[in-house]
Amino acid sequence: MKYTTIRNNPKQFLALTSLTIEEFDGLVPIFSSHWSSWIRHFTLNGKPRQRRYSPKSDKLKLSDEEMLFFILYYHKNNPLQEAIAASFDMTQDLANKLIHILMPLLNKSLAKWAPETNPQRLDNVLTEGEYYAGDCTERRIQRDKHDQEHYYSGKKKAHSVKNFLIVSAIGMVVFLSNMVEGKRHDKKMAEELRLSIQRKITMGLDSGFRGLTTPESVKVEMPIRKPRNGELTDDQKAENKDMSSRRVIVENGISGCKRLRIVKDVIRLH
């Protein structure tokens, strides 16, 4: 697999990395800075260097752009290590080392775009008067040897974990909660977060959050439930449809994250 060849095909480049060429080029200088700082102090085995680093003596033949391409390809496609090693013409041992080295460096490079994770600091990322949408999403994990029942989700018929997200009107994930077991109910999870919001905003939620207690500054939009043995009026149906069209941004935000198969699939990296 040649980076230079794939770069000449923007559609293929996007499919393999989840980034456009323009986005990739904007990330390269930041990633390169973190990589240069790391490799000057550590060997590929992760041990502190005893001698000054010299690129000419390095067994690694990848450029900074190729290493960024390598780790983005891994996140997007979640391949076996033998498969990614064969694709980049290296040994499985080297592929394993690079994955463990480059993953934290990529996280550092993307830190300025990372969502808030502390529910007590939400006001720092929210804008007064704006619309946001919230929802929970589940993803499968490998079965735990010692605590299998705790993470088993009857809904997914698999072991899973769950996160709560808040997405802005432009599709940006502004808040991402810590993971909990997948079987926990959406409403209970949101209540336990104790979201601290002082700004006046509107938040769209689905019916799974019905009865959720929110801060007074938050105006909640939720679909009107169909009455028992009754029907919704045409106006109520139209209102529900309008709410759904606004709230769909959270589904788009979740699907945007799960384009990365390392998030969607069961991750093989322990």
PDB file of C-alpha atoms in Angstrom:
ATOM      1  CA  MET A   1       0.000   0.000   0.000  1.00  0.00           C
ATOM      2  CA  LYS A   2       1.588   3.246  -1.146  1.00  0.00           C
ATOM      3  CA  TYR A   3       0.623   6.466   0.633  1.00  0.00           C
ATOM      4  CA  THR A   4       1.589   8.635  -2.352  1.00  0.00           C
ATOM      5  CA  THR A   5      -0.610   6.633  -4.728  1.00  0.00           C
ATOM      6  CA  ILE A   6      -3.664   6.677  -2.429  1.00  0.00           C
ATOM      7  CA  ARG A   7      -3.238  10.400  -1.794  1.00  0.00           C
ATOM      8  CA  ASN A   8      -3.857  11.029  -5.505  1.00  0.00           C
ATOM      9  CA  ASN A   9      -7.352   9.521  -5.112  1.00  0.00           C
ATOM     10  CA  PRO A  10      -9.293  11.791  -2.671  1.00  0.00           C
ATOM     11  CA  LYS A  11     -12.316   9.463  -2.505  1.00  0.00           C
ATOM     12  CA  GLN A  12     -10.175   6.447  -1.620  1.00  0.00           C
ATOM     13  CA  PHE A  13      -8.118   8.501   0.847  1.00  0.00           C
ATOM     14  CA  LEU A  14     -11.305   9.532   2.692  1.00  0.00           C
ATOM     15  CA  ALA A  15     -12.574   5.935   2.750  1.00  0.00           C
ATOM     16  CA  LEU A  16      -9.325   4.616   4.229  1.00  0.00           C
ATOM     17  CA  THR A  17      -8.635   7.346   6.814  1.00  0.00           C
ATOM     18  CA  SER A  18     -12.022   9.058   7.493  1.00  0.00           C
ATOM     19  CA  LEU A  19     -10.304  12.417   6.757  1.00  0.00           C
ATOM     20  CA  THR A  20     -10.187  14.529   3.633  1.00  0.00           C
ATOM     21  CA  ILE A  21      -6.757  15.402   2.250  1.00  0.00           C
ATOM     22  CA  GLU A  22      -7.199  18.993   3.489  1.00  0.00           C
ATOM     23  CA  GLU A  23      -8.029  17.808   7.023  1.00  0.00           C
ATOM     24  CA  PHE A  24      -5.110  15.382   6.925  1.00  0.00           C
ATOM     25  CA  ASP A  25      -2.670  18.107   5.839  1.00  0.00           C
ATOM     26  CA  GLY A  26      -3.866  20.326   8.702  1.00  0.00           C
ATOM     27  CA  LEU A  27      -3.190  17.540  11.211  1.00  0.00           C
ATOM     28  CA  VAL A  28       0.263  16.546   9.910  1.00  0.00           C
ATOM     29  CA  PRO A  29       2.304  19.426  11.501  1.00  0.00           C
ATOM     30  CA  ILE A  30       0.742  18.847  14.926  1.00  0.00           C
ATOM     31  CA  PHE A  31       1.252  15.081  14.755  1.00  0.00           C
ATOM     32  CA  SER A  32       4.796  15.491  13.431  1.00  0.00           C
ATOM     33  CA  SER A  33       5.692  17.753  16.368  1.00  0.00           C
ATOM     34  CA  HIS A  34       4.482  15.162  18.917  1.00  0.00           C
ATOM     35  CA  TRP A  35       6.250  12.337  17.076  1.00  0.00           C
ATOM     36  CA  SER A  36       9.576  14.240  16.881  1.00  0.00           C
ATOM     37  CA  SER A  37       9.412  15.003  20.599  1.00  0.00           C
ATOM     38  CA  TRP A  38       8.698  11.359  21.460  1.00  0.00           C
ATOM     39  CA  ILE A  39      11.292   9.692  19.195  1.00  0.00           C
ATOM     40  CA  ARG A  40      14.080  11.968  20.489  1.00  0.00           C
ATOM     41  CA  HIS A  41      13.574  10.606  23.996  1.00  0.00           C
ATOM     42  CA  PHE A  42      12.523   6.970  23.447  1.00  0.00           C
ATOM     43  CA  THR A  43      13.408   3.990  21.291  1.00  0.00           C
ATOM     44  CA  LEU A  44      10.789   2.016  19.358  1.00  0.00           C
ATOM     45  CA  ASN A  45      10.792  -0.423  22.291  1.00  0.00           C
ATOM     46  CA  GLY A  46       9.632   2.423  24.547  1.00  0.00           C
ATOM     47  CA  LYS A  47      12.883   2.596  26.518  1.00  0.00           C
ATOM     48  CA  PRO A  48      14.654   5.928  27.260  1.00  0.00           C
ATOM     49  CA  ARG A  49      17.427   6.705  24.764  1.00  0.00           C
ATOM     50  CA  GLN A  50      21.026   6.466  25.914  1.00  0.00           C
ATOM     51  CA  ARG A  51      22.368   8.194  22.788  1.00  0.00           C
ATOM     52  CA  ARG A  52      21.231  11.111  20.671  1.00  0.00           C
ATOM     53  CA  TYR A  53      18.581  10.161  18.108  1.00  0.00           C
ATOM     54  CA  SER A  54      19.736  10.020  14.482  1.00  0.00           C
ATOM     55  CA  PRO A  55      17.094   9.478  11.751  1.00  0.00           C
ATOM     56  CA  LYS A  56      19.698   7.817   9.509  1.00  0.00           C
ATOM     57  CA  SER A  57      20.174   4.968  11.997  1.00  0.00           C
ATOM     58  CA  ASP A  58      16.442   4.421  12.508  1.00  0.00           C
ATOM     59  CA  LYS A  59      15.094   1.143  11.131  1.00  0.00           C
ATOM     60  CA  LEU A  60      11.732   2.818  10.593  1.00  0.00           C
ATOM     61  CA  LYS A  61      11.402   3.821   6.942  1.00  0.00           C
ATOM     62  CA  LEU A  62       8.066   5.669   7.191  1.00  0.00           C
ATOM     63  CA  SER A  63       7.804   9.454   6.887  1.00  0.00           C
ATOM     64  CA  ASP A  64       5.716  11.483   9.370  1.00  0.00           C
ATOM     65  CA  GLU A  65       2.855  11.629   6.842  1.00  0.00           C
ATOM     66  CA  GLU A  66       2.987   7.856   6.330  1.00  0.00           C
ATOM     67  CA  MET A  67       2.910   7.197  10.073  1.00  0.00           C
ATOM     68  CA  LEU A  68      -0.160   9.428  10.476  1.00  0.00           C
ATOM     69  CA  PHE A  69      -1.729   7.629   7.522  1.00  0.00           C
ATOM     70  CA  PHE A  70      -0.833   4.281   9.189  1.00  0.00           C
ATOM     71  CA  ILE A  71      -2.567   5.015  12.505  1.00  0.00           C
ATOM     72  CA  LEU A  72      -5.619   6.616  10.859  1.00  0.00           C
ATOM     73  CA  TYR A  73      -5.935   3.573   8.599  1.00  0.00           C
ATOM     74  CA  TYR A  74      -5.834   1.345  11.694  1.00  0.00           C
ATOM     75  CA  HIS A  75      -8.586   3.337  13.446  1.00  0.00           C
ATOM     76  CA  LYS A  76     -10.798   3.461  10.366  1.00  0.00           C
ATOM     77  CA  ASN A  77     -10.554  -0.209   9.364  1.00  0.00           C
ATOM     78  CA  ASN A  78      -9.595  -2.084  12.565  1.00  0.00           C
ATOM     79  CA  PRO A  79      -7.554  -4.718  10.668  1.00  0.00           C
ATOM     80  CA  LEU A  80      -5.640  -7.657  12.134  1.00  0.00           C
ATOM     81  CA  GLN A  81      -2.059  -6.715  12.954  1.00  0.00           C
ATOM     82  CA  GLU A  82      -0.776  -9.270  10.454  1.00  0.00           C
ATOM     83  CA  ALA A  83      -2.974  -7.664   7.779  1.00  0.00           C
ATOM     84  CA  ILE A  84      -1.817  -4.109   8.469  1.00  0.00           C
ATOM     85  CA  ALA A  85       1.809  -5.284   8.632  1.00  0.00           C
ATOM     86  CA  ALA A  86       1.474  -6.905   5.204  1.00  0.00           C
ATOM     87  CA  SER A  87      -0.242  -3.786   3.808  1.00  0.00           C
ATOM     88  CA  PHE A  88       2.612  -1.517   4.938  1.00  0.00           C
ATOM     89  CA  ASP A  89       5.437  -3.977   4.204  1.00  0.00           C
ATOM     90  CA  MET A  90       6.636  -4.424   7.789  1.00  0.00           C
ATOM     91  CA  THR A  91       6.756  -7.145  10.411  1.00  0.00           C
ATOM     92  CA  GLN A  92       3.846  -7.806  12.752  1.00  0.00           C
ATOM     93  CA  ASP A  93       6.117  -6.951  15.685  1.00  0.00           C
ATOM     94  CA  LEU A  94       6.847  -3.486  14.282  1.00  0.00           C
ATOM     95  CA  ALA A  95       3.159  -2.909  13.464  1.00  0.00           C
ATOM     96  CA  ASN A  96       2.260  -3.750  17.072  1.00  0.00           C
ATOM     97  CA  LYS A  97       4.872  -1.311  18.421  1.00  0.00           C
ATOM     98  CA  LEU A  98       3.725   1.478  16.120  1.00  0.00           C
ATOM     99  CA  ILE A  99       0.071   1.051  17.085  1.00  0.00           C
ATOM    100  CA  HIS A 100       0.918   1.373  20.792  1.00  0.00           C
ATOM    101  CA  ILE A 101       3.241   4.342  20.184  1.00  0.00           C
ATOM    102  CA  LEU A 102       1.172   6.317  17.679  1.00  0.00           C
ATOM    103  CA  MET A 103      -2.247   5.974  19.287  1.00  0.00           C
ATOM    104  CA  PRO A 104      -1.442   8.274  22.272  1.00  0.00           C
ATOM    105  CA  LEU A 105       0.337  10.700  19.920  1.00  0.00           C
ATOM    106  CA  LEU A 106      -2.751  10.887  17.705  1.00  0.00           C
ATOM    107  CA  ASN A 107      -4.906  11.561  20.777  1.00  0.00           C
ATOM    108  CA  LYS A 108      -2.588  14.427  21.761  1.00  0.00           C
ATOM    109  CA  SER A 109      -2.743  15.825  18.220  1.00  0.00           C
ATOM    110  CA  LEU A 110      -6.557  15.840  18.302  1.00  0.00           C
ATOM    111  CA  ALA A 111      -6.830  17.204  21.860  1.00  0.00           C
ATOM    112  CA  LYS A 112      -7.977  20.699  20.775  1.00  0.00           C
ATOM    113  CA  TRP A 113     -11.033  19.150  19.080  1.00  0.00           C
ATOM    114  CA  ALA A 114     -11.803  16.644  21.839  1.00  0.00           C
ATOM    115  CA  PRO A 115     -15.240  16.877  23.523  1.00  0.00           C
ATOM    116  CA  GLU A 116     -15.670  17.857  27.160  1.00  0.00           C
ATOM    117  CA  THR A 117     -15.795  14.823  29.469  1.00  0.00           C
ATOM    118  CA  ASN A 118     -16.482  16.525  32.811  1.00  0.00           C
ATOM    119  CA  PRO A 119     -20.250  17.119  33.297  1.00  0.00           C
ATOM    120  CA  GLN A 120     -19.438  19.937  35.747  1.00  0.00           C
ATOM    121  CA  ARG A 121     -17.648  21.974  33.059  1.00  0.00           C
ATOM    122  CA  LEU A 122     -20.320  21.822  30.371  1.00  0.00           C
ATOM    123  CA  ASP A 123     -20.861  25.583  30.295  1.00  0.00           C
ATOM    124  CA  ASN A 124     -17.371  25.936  28.816  1.00  0.00           C
ATOM    125  CA  VAL A 125     -18.501  24.271  25.559  1.00  0.00           C
ATOM    126  CA  LEU A 126     -22.152  25.392  25.357  1.00  0.00           C
ATOM    127  CA  THR A 127     -23.393  28.583  23.688  1.00  0.00           C
ATOM    128  CA  GLU A 128     -26.294  30.575  25.148  1.00  0.00           C
ATOM    129  CA  GLY A 129     -29.543  30.194  23.208  1.00  0.00           C
ATOM    130  CA  GLU A 130     -28.302  27.369  20.940  1.00  0.00           C
ATOM    131  CA  TYR A 131     -29.932  24.011  20.197  1.00  0.00           C
ATOM    132  CA  TYR A 132     -28.257  20.736  21.203  1.00  0.00           C
ATOM    133  CA  ALA A 133     -29.287  17.096  21.027  1.00  0.00           C
ATOM    134  CA  GLY A 134     -28.427  14.343  23.497  1.00  0.00           C
ATOM    135  CA  ASP A 135     -28.522  10.555  23.280  1.00  0.00           C
ATOM    136  CA  CYS A 136     -26.811   7.368  24.432  1.00  0.00           C
ATOM    137  CA  THR A 137     -24.969   4.950  22.182  1.00  0.00           C
ATOM    138  CA  GLU A 138     -23.893   1.379  22.809  1.00  0.00           C
ATOM    139  CA  ARG A 139     -20.915  -0.504  21.394  1.00  0.00           C
ATOM    140  CA  ARG A 140     -19.776  -4.081  21.748  1.00  0.00           C
ATOM    141  CA  ILE A 141     -16.712  -5.130  23.722  1.00  0.00           C
ATOM    142  CA  GLN A 142     -14.853  -8.371  24.256  1.00  0.00           C
ATOM    143  CA  ARG A 143     -16.362 -10.567  26.921  1.00  0.00           C
ATOM    144  CA  ASP A 144     -14.720 -10.049  30.289  1.00  0.00           C
ATOM    145  CA  LYS A 145     -13.326 -13.220  31.876  1.00  0.00           C
ATOM    146  CA  HIS A 146     -14.160 -12.252  35.441  1.00  0.00           C
ATOM    147  CA  ASP A 147     -17.219  -9.966  35.233  1.00  0.00           C
ATOM    148  CA  GLN A 148     -19.284 -11.316  32.337  1.00  0.00           C
ATOM    149  CA  GLU A 149     -22.761 -10.644  33.750  1.00  0.00           C
ATOM    150  CA  HIS A 150     -22.041  -7.001  34.610  1.00  0.00           C
ATOM    151  CA  TYR A 151     -21.445  -5.965  30.980  1.00  0.00           C
ATOM    152  CA  TYR A 152     -24.020  -8.196  29.286  1.00  0.00           C
ATOM    153  CA  SER A 153     -26.729  -6.200  27.487  1.00  0.00           C
ATOM    154  CA  GLY A 154     -29.982  -8.007  26.792  1.00  0.00           C
ATOM    155  CA  LYS A 155     -30.870  -5.399  24.169  1.00  0.00           C
ATOM    156  CA  LYS A 156     -27.758  -6.084  22.077  1.00  0.00           C
ATOM    157  CA  LYS A 157     -27.475  -9.753  23.090  1.00  0.00           C
ATOM    158  CA  ALA A 158     -23.789  -9.085  23.679  1.00  0.00           C
ATOM    159  CA  HIS A 159     -21.351  -7.548  26.126  1.00  0.00           C
ATOM    160  CA  SER A 160     -21.292  -3.802  25.618  1.00  0.00           C
ATOM    161  CA  VAL A 161     -20.545  -0.384  27.075  1.00  0.00           C
ATOM    162  CA  LYS A 162     -22.537   2.829  26.732  1.00  0.00           C
ATOM    163  CA  ASN A 163     -21.762   6.553  26.456  1.00  0.00           C
ATOM    164  CA  PHE A 164     -23.960   9.655  26.654  1.00  0.00           C
ATOM    165  CA  LEU A 165     -23.267  12.349  24.052  1.00  0.00           C
ATOM    166  CA  ILE A 166     -24.362  15.935  23.482  1.00  0.00           C
ATOM    167  CA  VAL A 167     -24.078  17.148  19.883  1.00  0.00           C
ATOM    168  CA  SER A 168     -24.284  20.738  18.615  1.00  0.00           C
ATOM    169  CA  ALA A 169     -26.475  21.932  15.741  1.00  0.00           C
ATOM    170  CA  ILE A 170     -23.519  21.657  13.333  1.00  0.00           C
ATOM    171  CA  GLY A 171     -22.892  18.016  14.276  1.00  0.00           C
ATOM    172  CA  MET A 172     -19.922  18.529  16.634  1.00  0.00           C
ATOM    173  CA  VAL A 173     -19.782  16.226  19.678  1.00  0.00           C
ATOM    174  CA  VAL A 174     -19.338  18.722  22.537  1.00  0.00           C
ATOM    175  CA  PHE A 175     -19.731  16.298  25.461  1.00  0.00           C
ATOM    176  CA  LEU A 176     -18.850  12.619  25.849  1.00  0.00           C
ATOM    177  CA  SER A 177     -19.460  10.834  29.129  1.00  0.00           C
ATOM    178  CA  ASN A 178     -17.373   8.081  30.653  1.00  0.00           C
ATOM    179  CA  MET A 179     -18.319   4.528  29.714  1.00  0.00           C
ATOM    180  CA  VAL A 180     -20.796   2.495  31.756  1.00  0.00           C
ATOM    181  CA  GLU A 181     -22.174  -1.007  31.283  1.00  0.00           C
ATOM    182  CA  GLY A 182     -24.452  -1.284  28.248  1.00  0.00           C
ATOM    183  CA  LYS A 183     -27.478  -2.579  30.159  1.00  0.00           C
ATOM    184  CA  ARG A 184     -27.891   0.654  32.145  1.00  0.00           C
ATOM    185  CA  HIS A 185     -30.988   2.635  31.138  1.00  0.00           C
ATOM    186  CA  ASP A 186     -30.459   5.904  29.225  1.00  0.00           C
ATOM    187  CA  LYS A 187     -32.450   8.005  31.720  1.00  0.00           C
ATOM    188  CA  LYS A 188     -30.667   6.560  34.756  1.00  0.00           C
ATOM    189  CA  MET A 189     -27.297   7.153  33.154  1.00  0.00           C
ATOM    190  CA  ALA A 190     -28.098  10.797  32.337  1.00  0.00           C
ATOM    191  CA  GLU A 191     -29.396  11.403  35.886  1.00  0.00           C
ATOM    192  CA  GLU A 192     -26.226   9.989  37.454  1.00  0.00           C
ATOM    193  CA  LEU A 193     -24.097  12.379  35.377  1.00  0.00           C
ATOM    194  CA  ARG A 194     -25.654  15.366  37.215  1.00  0.00           C
ATOM    195  CA  LEU A 195     -25.069  17.704  34.283  1.00  0.00           C
ATOM    196  CA  SER A 196     -24.150  21.221  35.412  1.00  0.00           C
ATOM    197  CA  ILE A 197     -25.633  23.690  32.901  1.00  0.00           C
ATOM    198  CA  GLN A 198     -26.213  27.361  33.701  1.00  0.00           C
ATOM    199  CA  ARG A 199     -26.555  28.625  30.129  1.00  0.00           C
ATOM    200  CA  LYS A 200     -30.046  28.804  28.646  1.00  0.00           C
ATOM    201  CA  ILE A 201     -30.161  26.199  25.881  1.00  0.00           C
ATOM    202  CA  THR A 202     -32.649  23.904  24.165  1.00  0.00           C
ATOM    203  CA  MET A 203     -31.907  20.181  24.197  1.00  0.00           C
ATOM    204  CA  GLY A 204     -33.625  17.554  22.073  1.00  0.00           C
ATOM    205  CA  LEU A 205     -34.009  14.117  23.700  1.00  0.00           C
ATOM    206  CA  ASP A 206     -35.872  10.982  22.688  1.00  0.00           C
ATOM    207  CA  SER A 207     -38.631   9.306  24.688  1.00  0.00           C
ATOM    208  CA  GLY A 208     -36.111   7.079  26.489  1.00  0.00           C
ATOM    209  CA  PHE A 209     -35.274  10.097  28.677  1.00  0.00           C
ATOM    210  CA  ARG A 210     -38.892  10.811  29.678  1.00  0.00           C
ATOM    211  CA  GLY A 211     -39.040  11.950  33.309  1.00  0.00           C
ATOM    212  CA  LEU A 212     -35.403  13.121  33.329  1.00  0.00           C
ATOM    213  CA  THR A 213     -34.751  15.988  35.747  1.00  0.00           C
ATOM    214  CA  THR A 214     -32.719  18.701  34.018  1.00  0.00           C
ATOM    215  CA  PRO A 215     -31.339  22.089  35.185  1.00  0.00           C
ATOM    216  CA  GLU A 216     -33.862  24.964  35.033  1.00  0.00           C
ATOM    217  CA  SER A 217     -31.848  26.663  32.293  1.00  0.00           C
ATOM    218  CA  VAL A 218     -32.401  23.721  29.901  1.00  0.00           C
ATOM    219  CA  LYS A 219     -35.548  23.637  27.787  1.00  0.00           C
ATOM    220  CA  VAL A 220     -36.161  20.003  26.843  1.00  0.00           C
ATOM    221  CA  GLU A 221     -37.774  19.032  23.541  1.00  0.00           C
ATOM    222  CA  MET A 222     -39.207  15.529  23.569  1.00  0.00           C
ATOM    223  CA  PRO A 223     -41.657  13.750  21.232  1.00  0.00           C
ATOM    224  CA  ILE A 224     -45.293  13.668  22.269  1.00  0.00           C
ATOM    225  CA  ARG A 225     -46.235  10.156  23.317  1.00  0.00           C
ATOM    226  CA  LYS A 226     -49.199   8.486  21.686  1.00  0.00           C
ATOM    227  CA  PRO A 227     -51.996   8.159  24.318  1.00  0.00           C
ATOM    228  CA  ARG A 228     -53.189   4.703  25.299  1.00  0.00           C
ATOM    229  CA  ASN A 229     -56.117   3.606  23.120  1.00  0.00           C
ATOM    230  CA  GLY A 230     -55.885   6.918  21.278  1.00  0.00           C
ATOM    231  CA  GLU A 231     -54.230   8.668  18.364  1.00  0.00           C
ATOM    232  CA  LEU A 232     -52.085  11.760  17.969  1.00  0.00           C
ATOM    233  CA  THR A 233     -53.608  14.744  16.214  1.00  0.00           C
ATOM    234  CA  ASP A 234     -52.205  15.926  12.879  1.00  0.00           C
ATOM    235  CA  ASP A 235     -50.646  18.926  14.649  1.00  0.00           C
ATOM    236  CA  GLN A 236     -48.974  16.662  17.208  1.00  0.00           C
ATOM    237  CA  LYS A 237     -47.629  14.383  14.458  1.00  0.00           C
ATOM    238  CA  ALA A 238     -46.252  17.410  12.608  1.00  0.00           C
ATOM    239  CA  GLU A 239     -44.641  18.670  15.821  1.00  0.00           C
ATOM    240  CA  ASN A 240     -43.035  15.265  16.447  1.00  0.00           C
ATOM    241  CA  LYS A 241     -41.724  15.195  12.882  1.00  0.00           C
ATOM    242  CA  ASP A 242     -40.241  18.664  13.298  1.00  0.00           C
ATOM    243  CA  MET A 243     -38.537  17.651  16.556  1.00  0.00           C
ATOM    244  CA  SER A 244     -37.117  14.505  14.927  1.00  0.00           C
ATOM    245  CA  SER A 245     -35.669  16.504  12.035  1.00  0.00           C
ATOM    246  CA  ARG A 246     -33.774  18.683  14.548  1.00  0.00           C
ATOM    247  CA  ARG A 247     -32.756  15.860  16.868  1.00  0.00           C
ATOM    248  CA  VAL A 248     -31.340  13.720  14.038  1.00  0.00           C
ATOM    249  CA  ILE A 249     -28.041  15.632  14.393  1.00  0.00           C
ATOM    250  CA  VAL A 250     -27.143  13.438  17.374  1.00  0.00           C
ATOM    251  CA  GLU A 251     -27.623  10.305  15.265  1.00  0.00           C
ATOM    252  CA  ASN A 252     -25.428  11.828  12.569  1.00  0.00           C
ATOM    253  CA  GLY A 253     -22.814  12.689  15.194  1.00  0.00           C
ATOM    254  CA  ILE A 254     -22.808   9.117  16.505  1.00  0.00           C
ATOM    255  CA  SER A 255     -22.576   7.641  13.010  1.00  0.00           C
ATOM    256  CA  GLY A 256     -19.729  10.058  12.270  1.00  0.00           C
ATOM    257  CA  CYS A 257     -17.796   8.586  15.224  1.00  0.00           C
ATOM    258  CA  LYS A 258     -18.656   5.007  14.286  1.00  0.00           C
ATOM    259  CA  ARG A 259     -17.282   5.424  10.784  1.00  0.00           C
ATOM    260  CA  LEU A 260     -14.121   4.402  12.607  1.00  0.00           C
ATOM    261  CA  ARG A 261     -14.412   0.637  12.855  1.00  0.00           C
ATOM    262  CA  ILE A 262     -12.179   0.690  15.935  1.00  0.00           C
ATOM    263  CA  VAL A 263     -15.199   2.306  17.662  1.00  0.00           C
ATOM    264  CA  LYS A 264     -17.946   0.309  15.933  1.00  0.00           C
ATOM    265  CA  ASP A 265     -16.373  -3.159  16.079  1.00  0.00           C
ATOM    266  CA  VAL A 266     -15.015  -5.161  19.004  1.00  0.00           C
ATOM    267  CA  ILE A 267     -11.495  -3.761  19.407  1.00  0.00           C
ATOM    268  CA  ARG A 268      -8.700  -6.358  19.319  1.00  0.00           C
ATOM    269  CA  LEU A 269      -6.105  -4.151  21.004  1.00  0.00           C
ATOM    270  CA  HIS A 270      -5.811  -4.969  24.715  1.00  0.00           C
TER     271      HIS A 270
END
